[in-house]
Coordinates of C-alpha atoms in Angstrom, one line a residue:
Chain A
M216 CA 0.0 0.0 0.0
A217 CA 1.2 3.5 -0.9
L218 CA 2.2 6.0 1.7
F219 CA 1.9 9.8 1.3
G220 CA 3.3 13.0 2.7
G221 CA 1.2 16.1 2.9
I222 CA 2.1 19.7 3.6
E223 CA -0.5 22.3 4.4
A224 CA 1.7 25.4 3.7
G225 CA -0.1 28.3 5.4
G226 CA 1.1 31.8 5.7
T227 CA 1.4 31.5 9.4
K228 CA 2.3 27.8 10.0
F229 CA 3.2 24.6 8.1
V230 CA 1.4 21.4 9.0
C231 CA 3.1 18.2 7.7
A232 CA 1.7 14.7 7.9
V233 CA 2.5 11.2 6.8
G234 CA -0.3 8.7 6.1
T235 CA -3.0 7.7 3.8
G236 CA -6.2 9.4 5.0
P237 CA -8.1 10.7 8.0
D238 CA -8.1 7.3 9.8
D239 CA -4.4 6.7 9.1
I240 CA -2.2 9.7 10.0
R241 CA 1.0 8.1 11.3
A242 CA 2.9 11.3 12.2
E243 CA 2.3 15.0 12.1
I244 CA 4.3 18.1 12.9
R245 CA 3.5 21.8 12.8
F246 CA 5.9 24.7 12.9
P247 CA 5.9 28.5 12.0
T248 CA 6.2 29.7 8.5
T249 CA 9.3 31.9 9.0
A250 CA 10.6 34.7 6.7
D251 CA 13.2 32.2 5.6
A252 CA 11.6 30.0 3.0
Q253 CA 14.5 27.6 2.6
E254 CA 14.7 27.1 6.4
T255 CA 10.9 26.4 6.6
L256 CA 10.9 24.0 3.7
G257 CA 14.1 22.4 5.1
R258 CA 12.2 21.6 8.3
A259 CA 9.5 19.9 6.2
V260 CA 12.1 17.9 4.4
A261 CA 13.8 16.8 7.6
F262 CA 10.4 15.6 9.0
F263 CA 9.7 13.5 6.0
Q264 CA 13.2 12.1 5.9
E265 CA 12.9 11.1 9.5
Q266 CA 9.5 9.5 8.8
E267 CA 10.9 7.6 5.8
A268 CA 13.6 6.2 8.1
R269 CA 10.8 4.9 10.4
Q270 CA 7.9 4.0 8.1
G271 CA 9.5 3.3 4.7
R272 CA 9.7 5.3 1.6
L273 CA 7.0 7.8 0.7
D274 CA 5.3 7.3 -2.7
A275 CA 4.3 10.9 -3.3
L276 CA 4.1 14.3 -1.7
G277 CA 1.2 16.9 -1.9
V278 CA 1.4 20.6 -1.0
A279 CA -1.6 22.8 -0.4
S280 CA -0.1 26.2 -0.3
F281 CA -0.8 29.8 0.5
G282 CA -0.5 32.0 -2.6
P283 CA -0.6 33.2 -5.2
V284 CA 0.9 30.1 -6.6
D285 CA 1.5 28.6 -10.1
P286 CA -0.4 25.3 -10.2
D287 CA 0.0 24.7 -13.9
P288 CA 2.2 21.7 -14.6
R289 CA 2.9 23.0 -18.1
S290 CA 4.3 26.3 -16.8
P291 CA 8.0 26.9 -16.2
T292 CA 7.2 28.3 -12.8
F293 CA 4.9 25.3 -11.8
G294 CA 5.2 24.7 -8.1
Y295 CA 6.2 28.2 -7.2
I296 CA 4.7 30.5 -4.7
T297 CA 4.7 33.6 -7.0
T298 CA 4.0 37.2 -6.1
T299 CA 3.1 36.8 -2.4
P300 CA 3.6 39.9 -0.2
K301 CA 4.8 37.5 2.6
P302 CA 8.5 38.5 3.3
G303 CA 11.0 35.9 2.1
W304 CA 8.5 33.8 0.1
A305 CA 8.0 35.6 -3.3
H306 CA 9.1 33.4 -6.2
T307 CA 9.9 30.3 -4.1
D308 CA 10.2 27.0 -6.0
V309 CA 8.5 24.8 -3.5
V310 CA 8.0 21.8 -5.7
G311 CA 11.6 22.0 -7.0
F312 CA 12.9 22.0 -3.4
L313 CA 10.9 18.9 -2.5
R314 CA 11.7 17.0 -5.7
Q315 CA 15.3 17.5 -5.2
A316 CA 15.1 16.0 -1.8
F317 CA 12.8 13.1 -2.6
R318 CA 12.6 12.4 -6.3
I319 CA 9.0 11.3 -6.1
P320 CA 5.8 12.9 -7.6
V321 CA 4.9 16.2 -5.9
A322 CA 1.4 17.6 -6.4
F323 CA 0.9 21.3 -5.7
D324 CA -2.2 23.4 -5.5
T325 CA -3.7 26.2 -3.5
D326 CA -4.5 25.7 0.1
V327 CA -8.2 25.9 -0.6
N328 CA -8.1 23.6 -3.6
G329 CA -6.3 21.1 -1.4
A330 CA -8.9 21.4 1.3
A331 CA -11.6 21.1 -1.4
L332 CA -10.0 17.8 -2.6
G333 CA -9.8 16.5 1.0
E334 CA -13.5 17.3 1.5
W335 CA -14.3 15.6 -1.8
R336 CA -12.2 12.5 -0.9
W337 CA -13.3 12.1 2.7
G338 CA -15.5 14.9 3.9
A339 CA -18.6 17.0 3.0
A340 CA -18.2 17.0 -0.8
Q341 CA -18.2 13.2 -1.4
G342 CA -20.0 12.3 -4.6
L343 CA -20.3 15.9 -5.9
D344 CA -18.7 17.2 -9.1
T345 CA -19.2 20.9 -8.6
F346 CA -18.7 22.5 -5.2
V347 CA -16.8 25.3 -3.5
Y348 CA -14.6 25.3 -0.3
L349 CA -14.2 28.7 1.3
T350 CA -12.0 29.7 4.2
I351 CA -13.0 32.8 6.1
G352 CA -10.0 33.5 8.4
T353 CA -6.8 35.5 8.1
G354 CA -7.8 36.0 4.5
I355 CA -10.8 34.8 2.5
G356 CA -10.1 32.3 -0.2
G357 CA -12.0 29.8 -2.2
G358 CA -11.3 26.7 -4.3
G359 CA -13.3 23.8 -5.5
M360 CA -14.2 21.4 -8.3
V361 CA -16.2 22.1 -11.4
N362 CA -17.2 19.2 -13.7
G363 CA -15.2 16.8 -11.4
A364 CA -11.8 18.5 -11.6
L365 CA -10.2 21.2 -9.4
M366 CA -10.6 24.8 -10.5
H367 CA -7.6 26.4 -12.2
G368 CA -8.3 28.3 -15.5
L369 CA -6.1 31.3 -16.1
M370 CA -4.4 30.8 -12.7
H371 CA -6.6 29.9 -9.8
P372 CA -9.7 31.5 -8.2
E373 CA -9.1 34.5 -6.0
M374 CA -12.6 34.5 -4.6
G375 CA -11.8 36.7 -1.6
H376 CA -11.2 39.7 -3.9
M377 CA -14.6 39.9 -5.5
R378 CA -16.5 43.2 -4.9
L379 CA -19.7 43.2 -2.8
C380 CA -22.3 45.7 -2.0
H381 CA -20.8 47.8 0.7
D382 CA -23.4 50.1 2.3
R383 CA -21.2 52.9 3.7
E384 CA -24.0 54.3 5.8
R385 CA -24.5 51.1 7.7
D386 CA -20.7 50.3 7.7
P387 CA -18.4 53.3 7.1
F388 CA -15.3 51.0 7.6
P389 CA -13.2 51.4 4.4
G390 CA -11.9 47.8 4.3
I391 CA -8.3 46.7 4.6
C392 CA -7.3 45.0 1.4
P393 CA -4.1 46.8 0.2
Y394 CA -5.2 46.2 -3.5
H395 CA -9.0 46.7 -3.4
G396 CA -10.0 48.3 -0.1
D397 CA -13.5 47.0 0.4
C398 CA -13.4 43.7 -1.5
W399 CA -14.8 40.7 0.3
E400 CA -11.6 39.9 2.2
G401 CA -11.1 43.6 2.9
L402 CA -14.5 43.8 4.6
A403 CA -15.0 40.4 6.2
S404 CA -11.7 38.6 6.9
G405 CA -10.5 38.1 10.5
P406 CA -8.1 41.1 10.3
A407 CA -11.0 43.2 8.9
L408 CA -13.1 42.3 11.9
Q409 CA -10.3 43.3 14.2
A410 CA -9.6 46.6 12.4
R411 CA -13.3 47.6 12.3
W412 CA -14.2 46.8 15.9
G413 CA -10.8 47.3 17.6
Q414 CA -10.7 43.8 19.0
P415 CA -10.3 40.3 17.5
G416 CA -13.4 38.5 16.4
D417 CA -13.2 35.9 19.2
A418 CA -13.4 38.7 21.8
L419 CA -16.7 40.0 20.4
P420 CA -19.8 38.5 22.1
P421 CA -22.3 36.6 20.0
D422 CA -24.9 39.3 20.2
H423 CA -22.4 42.0 19.0
P424 CA -23.6 43.8 15.9
A425 CA -20.4 42.7 14.3
W426 CA -21.9 39.3 13.6
S427 CA -25.0 40.3 11.7
L428 CA -22.8 42.5 9.5
E429 CA -20.3 39.7 9.1
A430 CA -23.0 37.2 8.2
H431 CA -24.3 39.6 5.6
Y432 CA -20.9 39.9 3.9
I433 CA -20.2 36.2 4.0
A434 CA -23.7 35.5 2.6
Q435 CA -23.2 38.1 -0.2
G436 CA -20.0 36.3 -1.3
V437 CA -21.7 32.9 -1.1
V438 CA -24.6 34.2 -3.2
N439 CA -22.3 35.5 -5.8
I440 CA -20.5 32.2 -6.0
V441 CA -23.8 30.4 -6.3
C442 CA -24.8 32.8 -9.2
V443 CA -21.5 32.4 -11.0
L444 CA -20.8 28.7 -10.5
S445 CA -24.0 26.9 -9.5
P446 CA -22.2 24.7 -7.0
Q447 CA -24.0 21.7 -5.6
R448 CA -22.7 22.6 -2.1
V449 CA -20.7 25.4 -0.4
I450 CA -18.4 24.4 2.4
L451 CA -17.4 27.2 4.8
G452 CA -14.2 26.7 6.8
G453 CA -11.7 29.0 8.5
G454 CA -11.3 30.4 12.0
V455 CA -14.0 33.1 11.7
M456 CA -16.7 30.4 10.9
A457 CA -16.0 28.8 14.3
V458 CA -18.0 31.6 16.0
P459 CA -21.2 30.1 17.5
G460 CA -24.3 30.9 15.5
L461 CA -22.6 32.5 12.6
L462 CA -23.2 29.7 10.1
S463 CA -26.9 29.7 10.8
Q464 CA -27.0 33.5 10.3
V465 CA -25.1 33.1 7.0
R466 CA -27.6 30.4 5.8
R467 CA -30.6 32.7 6.6
E468 CA -29.0 35.6 4.8
V469 CA -28.2 33.5 1.8
Q470 CA -31.8 32.5 1.5
A471 CA -33.0 36.1 2.0
L472 CA -30.6 37.5 -0.6
L473 CA -31.5 34.8 -3.2
N474 CA -35.2 35.3 -2.5
D475 CA -36.3 32.0 -4.0
Y476 CA -35.0 33.0 -7.4
I477 CA -33.1 29.7 -7.9
Q478 CA -35.8 27.1 -7.6
R479 CA -33.9 24.2 -6.3
P480 CA -34.8 22.4 -3.0
A481 CA -31.2 22.8 -1.9
L482 CA -31.7 26.5 -1.8
T483 CA -35.3 27.0 -1.1
E484 CA -35.8 24.3 1.6
A485 CA -32.7 22.4 2.7
V486 CA -30.1 25.2 2.9
E487 CA -28.6 23.6 6.1
A488 CA -27.4 20.8 3.9
Y489 CA -26.2 23.2 1.2
V490 CA -24.1 25.7 3.2
V491 CA -22.1 23.4 5.5
K492 CA -19.1 23.1 7.7
P493 CA -16.1 21.1 6.5
G494 CA -16.6 17.4 7.2
L495 CA -12.9 17.2 8.1
G496 CA -13.1 20.3 10.4
G497 CA -9.7 22.0 10.7
R498 CA -7.9 19.0 9.2
A499 CA -9.2 19.6 5.6
G500 CA -6.0 21.4 4.6
V501 CA -3.4 18.8 5.6
L502 CA -5.7 15.9 4.6
G503 CA -6.2 17.7 1.3
A504 CA -2.5 17.7 0.9
I505 CA -2.4 14.0 1.4
A506 CA -5.2 13.7 -1.2
L507 CA -3.2 15.7 -3.6
A508 CA -0.3 13.3 -3.1
E509 CA -2.6 10.4 -3.7
G510 CA -3.7 12.0 -7.0
A511 CA -0.1 12.5 -8.1
W512 CA 0.7 8.9 -7.2
R513 CA -2.3 7.5 -9.1
A514 CA -1.4 9.6 -12.2
A515 CA 2.2 8.3 -12.1
V516 CA 1.5 4.6 -11.6
Chain B
M68 CA -21.9 13.9 -43.5
A69 CA -24.3 14.6 -40.6
L70 CA -26.8 17.5 -40.7
F71 CA -28.1 19.4 -37.7
G72 CA -30.9 21.6 -36.7
G73 CA -30.4 24.4 -34.1
I74 CA -32.9 26.5 -32.2
E75 CA -31.9 29.7 -30.4
A76 CA -35.0 29.9 -28.2
G77 CA -35.0 33.5 -27.0
G78 CA -37.6 35.1 -24.8
T79 CA -38.5 37.5 -27.7
K80 CA -37.7 35.5 -30.8
F81 CA -36.9 32.0 -32.0
V82 CA -34.1 31.6 -34.6
C83 CA -34.0 28.1 -36.2
A84 CA -31.3 27.0 -38.6
V85 CA -30.2 23.9 -40.5
G86 CA -26.6 23.3 -41.3
T87 CA -23.3 22.1 -39.9
G88 CA -21.4 25.3 -38.9
P89 CA -20.9 29.0 -39.7
D90 CA -19.9 28.4 -43.3
D91 CA -22.7 26.0 -44.0
I92 CA -26.1 27.3 -42.8
R93 CA -28.5 26.0 -45.4
A94 CA -31.7 27.6 -44.2
E95 CA -32.7 29.9 -41.4
I96 CA -36.0 31.3 -40.0
R97 CA -36.9 33.6 -37.2
F98 CA -40.3 34.3 -35.6
P99 CA -41.6 35.8 -32.4
T100 CA -41.8 33.8 -29.2
T101 CA -45.5 34.1 -28.6
A102 CA -47.4 33.4 -25.3
D103 CA -48.5 30.1 -26.8
A104 CA -45.5 27.7 -26.3
Q105 CA -47.0 24.9 -28.4
E106 CA -47.7 27.2 -31.3
T107 CA -44.2 28.6 -31.2
L108 CA -42.6 25.1 -30.9
G109 CA -44.9 23.9 -33.7
R110 CA -43.5 26.6 -36.0
A111 CA -40.0 25.3 -35.3
V112 CA -41.1 21.7 -36.0
A113 CA -42.8 22.8 -39.3
F114 CA -39.6 24.5 -40.4
F115 CA -37.4 21.5 -39.7
Q116 CA -39.9 19.1 -41.4
E117 CA -39.9 21.3 -44.5
Q118 CA -36.1 21.3 -44.5
E119 CA -35.9 17.6 -44.0
A120 CA -38.1 17.2 -47.1
R121 CA -35.6 19.4 -49.1
Q122 CA -32.2 18.5 -47.6
G123 CA -32.7 15.0 -46.1
R124 CA -33.0 13.8 -42.6
L125 CA -31.6 15.7 -39.7
D126 CA -29.2 13.8 -37.4
A127 CA -29.7 15.8 -34.2
L128 CA -31.3 18.9 -32.9
G129 CA -29.8 21.4 -30.4
V130 CA -31.7 24.0 -28.4
A131 CA -30.1 27.0 -26.7
S132 CA -33.0 28.3 -24.6
F133 CA -34.0 31.2 -22.4
G134 CA -34.6 30.0 -18.8
P135 CA -34.5 28.9 -16.2
V136 CA -34.2 25.5 -17.7
D137 CA -33.5 22.0 -16.6
P138 CA -30.4 20.8 -18.5
D139 CA -29.7 17.7 -16.4
P140 CA -30.2 14.6 -18.5
R141 CA -30.8 12.5 -15.4
S142 CA -33.6 14.7 -14.2
P143 CA -37.3 13.8 -14.9
T144 CA -37.8 17.4 -16.1
F145 CA -34.7 17.4 -18.4
G146 CA -35.4 19.6 -21.4
Y147 CA -38.0 21.7 -19.7
I148 CA -38.2 25.5 -19.5
T149 CA -39.1 25.5 -15.8
T150 CA -40.1 28.5 -13.6
T151 CA -39.9 31.3 -16.2
P152 CA -42.1 34.3 -15.6
K153 CA -42.7 34.5 -19.3
P154 CA -46.5 34.0 -19.9
G155 CA -47.4 30.7 -21.5
W156 CA -43.9 29.1 -21.0
A157 CA -43.6 27.9 -17.4
H158 CA -42.9 24.1 -17.2
T159 CA -42.8 23.6 -21.0
D160 CA -41.3 20.3 -22.1
V161 CA -39.3 21.6 -25.1
V162 CA -37.2 18.4 -25.7
G163 CA -40.2 16.1 -25.3
F164 CA -42.0 18.1 -28.0
L165 CA -39.1 17.9 -30.4
R166 CA -38.3 14.3 -29.7
Q167 CA -41.9 13.3 -30.4
A168 CA -41.7 15.1 -33.8
F169 CA -38.3 13.9 -34.9
R170 CA -37.1 10.9 -32.8
I171 CA -33.5 12.0 -33.0
P172 CA -31.1 13.1 -30.3
V173 CA -32.0 16.5 -28.9
A174 CA -29.4 18.5 -26.9
F175 CA -30.7 21.2 -24.6
D176 CA -28.9 23.9 -22.6
T177 CA -29.2 27.5 -21.6
D178 CA -28.9 30.2 -24.4
V179 CA -25.6 31.4 -22.9
N180 CA -24.1 27.9 -22.6
G181 CA -25.1 27.3 -26.2
A182 CA -23.4 30.5 -27.3
A183 CA -20.4 29.6 -25.3
L184 CA -20.2 26.2 -27.0
G185 CA -20.5 28.0 -30.4
E186 CA -17.7 30.3 -29.5
W187 CA -15.6 27.4 -28.4
R188 CA -16.2 25.4 -31.6
W189 CA -15.8 28.2 -34.1
G190 CA -15.3 31.6 -32.4
A191 CA -13.3 33.4 -29.7
A192 CA -12.9 30.6 -27.3
Q193 CA -11.2 28.0 -29.5
G194 CA -8.6 26.0 -27.7
L195 CA -9.6 27.2 -24.2
D196 CA -10.9 24.9 -21.4
T197 CA -12.2 27.5 -19.0
F198 CA -14.0 30.7 -20.2
V199 CA -17.2 32.6 -19.8
Y200 CA -19.7 33.9 -22.3
L201 CA -21.8 36.8 -21.1
T202 CA -24.8 38.5 -22.7
I203 CA -25.7 42.0 -21.7
G204 CA -29.0 42.8 -23.2
T205 CA -32.7 42.3 -22.3
G206 CA -31.2 40.5 -19.3
I207 CA -27.7 39.6 -18.1
G208 CA -26.7 36.0 -18.4
G209 CA -23.6 34.0 -18.4
G210 CA -22.5 30.5 -19.3
G211 CA -19.2 28.9 -20.3
M212 CA -16.9 26.0 -19.8
V213 CA -14.8 25.0 -16.9
N214 CA -12.2 22.2 -17.2
G215 CA -13.4 21.6 -20.8
A216 CA -17.1 21.0 -20.1
L217 CA -20.1 23.3 -20.1
M218 CA -21.0 24.7 -16.6
H219 CA -24.0 23.1 -14.9
G220 CA -23.6 22.1 -11.3
L221 CA -26.7 22.4 -9.1
M222 CA -28.7 23.9 -12.1
H223 CA -26.9 26.4 -14.3
P224 CA -25.2 29.7 -13.6
E225 CA -27.4 32.7 -13.0
M226 CA -24.6 35.2 -13.3
G227 CA -26.8 38.2 -13.9
H228 CA -28.2 37.9 -10.4
M229 CA -25.0 38.5 -8.4
R230 CA -24.8 41.5 -6.1
L231 CA -22.4 44.3 -6.9
C232 CA -21.3 47.4 -5.1
H233 CA -24.1 49.9 -5.7
D234 CA -23.1 53.4 -4.7
R235 CA -26.5 55.0 -4.1
E236 CA -25.0 58.4 -3.9
R237 CA -23.6 58.2 -7.4
D238 CA -26.6 56.2 -8.7
P239 CA -29.8 56.4 -6.6
F240 CA -31.6 54.2 -9.2
P241 CA -33.0 51.3 -7.1
G242 CA -32.7 48.6 -9.9
I243 CA -35.4 46.7 -11.7
C244 CA -34.9 43.0 -10.8
P245 CA -38.2 41.8 -9.4
Y246 CA -36.3 39.3 -7.2
H247 CA -33.3 41.3 -6.1
G248 CA -33.7 45.0 -7.0
D249 CA -30.1 46.1 -7.6
C250 CA -28.4 42.9 -8.6
W251 CA -26.2 43.1 -11.8
E252 CA -29.2 42.6 -14.2
G253 CA -31.3 45.0 -12.1
L254 CA -28.7 47.7 -12.5
A255 CA -27.1 47.1 -15.9
S256 CA -29.4 45.3 -18.3
G257 CA -30.9 47.1 -21.3
P258 CA -34.3 47.6 -19.5
A259 CA -32.4 49.0 -16.5
L260 CA -30.7 51.5 -18.7
Q261 CA -34.1 52.5 -20.1
A262 CA -35.7 52.8 -16.7
R263 CA -32.8 54.8 -15.2
W264 CA -32.5 57.3 -18.0
G265 CA -36.0 57.4 -19.5
Q266 CA -34.9 56.4 -22.9
P267 CA -33.5 53.2 -24.5
G268 CA -29.7 52.7 -24.5
D269 CA -29.3 53.2 -28.2
A270 CA -30.9 56.7 -27.9
L271 CA -28.2 57.8 -25.4
P272 CA -25.2 59.6 -27.0
P273 CA -21.8 58.0 -26.5
D274 CA -20.7 60.8 -24.1
H275 CA -23.8 60.4 -21.9
P276 CA -22.9 59.7 -18.2
A277 CA -25.0 56.5 -18.6
W278 CA -22.0 54.8 -20.3
S279 CA -19.3 55.3 -17.7
L280 CA -21.8 54.0 -15.1
E281 CA -22.7 51.1 -17.3
A282 CA -19.1 50.2 -18.0
H283 CA -18.5 50.3 -14.2
Y284 CA -21.2 47.8 -13.5
I285 CA -20.3 45.5 -16.3
A286 CA -16.6 45.6 -15.2
Q287 CA -17.6 44.8 -11.6
G288 CA -19.5 41.8 -12.8
V289 CA -16.6 40.7 -15.0
V290 CA -14.1 41.2 -12.1
N291 CA -16.2 39.0 -9.8
I292 CA -16.4 36.3 -12.4
V293 CA -12.6 36.5 -12.8
C294 CA -12.2 36.2 -9.0
V295 CA -14.6 33.2 -8.7
L296 CA -13.8 31.3 -11.8
S297 CA -10.4 32.3 -13.1
P298 CA -11.5 32.1 -16.8
Q299 CA -8.9 32.2 -19.5
R300 CA -11.1 34.7 -21.5
V301 CA -14.3 36.6 -21.0
I302 CA -16.6 37.0 -24.1
L303 CA -19.1 39.9 -23.9
G304 CA -22.1 39.6 -26.2
G305 CA -25.6 41.0 -26.2
G306 CA -27.3 44.2 -27.6
V307 CA -25.9 46.6 -25.0
M308 CA -22.3 45.7 -25.8
A309 CA -22.9 47.0 -29.4
V310 CA -22.6 50.6 -28.2
P311 CA -19.5 52.2 -29.6
G312 CA -16.7 52.5 -27.1
L313 CA -18.3 50.6 -24.3
L314 CA -16.1 47.5 -24.6
S315 CA -12.9 49.6 -24.3
Q316 CA -14.3 51.4 -21.2
V317 CA -15.2 48.0 -19.7
R318 CA -11.6 46.8 -20.2
R319 CA -10.1 49.8 -18.6
E320 CA -12.4 49.5 -15.6
V321 CA -11.7 45.8 -15.2
Q322 CA -8.0 46.6 -15.0
A323 CA -8.6 49.5 -12.6
L324 CA -10.7 47.3 -10.3
L325 CA -8.3 44.4 -10.3
N326 CA -5.4 46.9 -9.7
D327 CA -2.7 44.4 -10.9
Y328 CA -3.6 41.9 -8.1
I329 CA -3.8 39.0 -10.5
Q330 CA -0.3 38.9 -12.0
R331 CA -1.1 37.3 -15.4
P332 CA -0.2 39.1 -18.6
A333 CA -3.7 38.5 -19.8
L334 CA -4.9 40.9 -17.1
T335 CA -2.0 43.2 -16.6
E336 CA -1.0 43.8 -20.2
A337 CA -3.2 42.2 -22.9
V338 CA -6.7 42.8 -21.6
E339 CA -7.9 43.6 -25.1
A340 CA -7.4 39.9 -25.9
Y341 CA -8.9 38.8 -22.6
V342 CA -12.2 40.7 -22.5
V343 CA -13.5 40.3 -26.1
K344 CA -16.4 40.4 -28.4
P345 CA -18.0 37.2 -29.6
G346 CA -16.1 35.8 -32.6
L347 CA -19.5 34.7 -34.1
G348 CA -21.1 38.1 -33.4
G349 CA -24.8 37.9 -33.0
R350 CA -24.8 34.4 -34.5
A351 CA -23.2 32.8 -31.4
G352 CA -26.6 31.7 -30.2
V353 CA -28.0 29.8 -33.2
L354 CA -24.6 28.4 -34.1
G355 CA -24.2 27.3 -30.5
A356 CA -27.5 25.4 -30.9
I357 CA -26.0 23.7 -34.0
A358 CA -22.9 22.9 -31.9
L359 CA -25.1 21.4 -29.2
A360 CA -26.7 19.2 -31.8
E361 CA -23.3 18.1 -33.1
G362 CA -22.4 17.2 -29.5
A363 CA -25.5 15.1 -29.0
W364 CA -24.9 13.4 -32.4
R365 CA -21.3 12.6 -31.5
A366 CA -22.4 11.2 -28.1
A367 CA -25.0 9.0 -29.8
V368 CA -22.9 7.5 -32.7

């Protein structure tokens, strides 16, 4: 049986694991994403080398990475983290670094496409061919599958940067996105919550007006994704979504905004099965990286 | 060689054609979409029967239809126009009507997915696997391909109903969508232009402030589609886009809104090859219907 290594390469921390799926994670490690890319990647390599010594050779690696990235295998910069503002990480050849150390197939995609694949393989998207995985946290990002394959296109989705209706009378906060000001991420990410209210989201009580506004923005983004993509399900992950009651508010607001225009029971009746939590919880990312590795291995054998 | 019939079933008019592609349309007819669905579909059937008598048997039919429609072949209402507000057309079994008359494969999809397929087969989307076709006219609608297949998912996209940033100080017009008020279609369709300015779009001079506002809304919608889908190209069709200068304004505004966030030459340098007119012009719809028929025929043989 094949054995895989997965890296959830986040902008704050790396999570590396060895195993074959949610019921078979044999080792896991997490460490901070420092400003020294080579050093951070070197820690991942050291972990996998140590695991190979104990468990035998890995058959493939998967990386679900913060971005922007180049996920196009035909591109000369495939496997790079490209123009990220994160210090020390712009134009980093992640896949090249790992291939040099291991000489096995290395799959590489966005963190959210990785999580989406994990949810498709073992979580809340099993059996679907068109769905979206969103994370609402330090940033807002989205990935998913359309017609049974992960979304790439020109590059990869940047769902957090769509524009929403920003009612400046209700919410004069200008947004914090350095590129777009009040795009979705600029209005509704964790750091936007903190900047608007002067304290982090998890310090705001459940009845604080922050949450109805937050639910409104999250729902607007979800509605736009529903209109553009017609997903069969929308999975909402990320730290902000852990706030009690927020998911229910988002569902109500999605229905209110769509106003029964899309006549599908999933949206008119059973929205609690349509806008859902990740089936893998906070482990969607690293398990998605394992699923990416599995895919690269299947493609190679 | 196979011969196909195509129906562009619009909310205002039907266009029916017989042929195999843009250089081989052997007959064409157009007539109004009346409030009597059976009568309108009967005219299409009479046209194809007459053509079969002259040109020989058709091998397949394709229908690119106004909607909402059910394009899922596994559904009991496949081939229906479903909950349309158009009088006389709700819950109309279009495919059943045609199959009964001709007993040949009948392909059925949205008008915009049909046009997208036509553009992919013979127009501005040749060689792409992920792109969007939009029509800005009586309504706003979008379709396209992702990962090499037409977009369906839960139902089909309803891109015209996404929410945009509506600055009510600059534009106090409340929008005309009966479901959503100021969604994209509510703000920027042809009827919205007419309602806001008191005259139809083609009566407004090119320097009228209507057009910079219109370009702004169209660009916002395009930007949101770029963020959600990461298309390799965006094709803008429909009557409103025929206004001189509008397409260039939309391109400039798309670049301004994205603000170089997505570092791909298609968006930072060569936007005139990224946001484009339909290669088939106003014939994308009926040729798309022919392309749908061709697809059904290929799947059947």
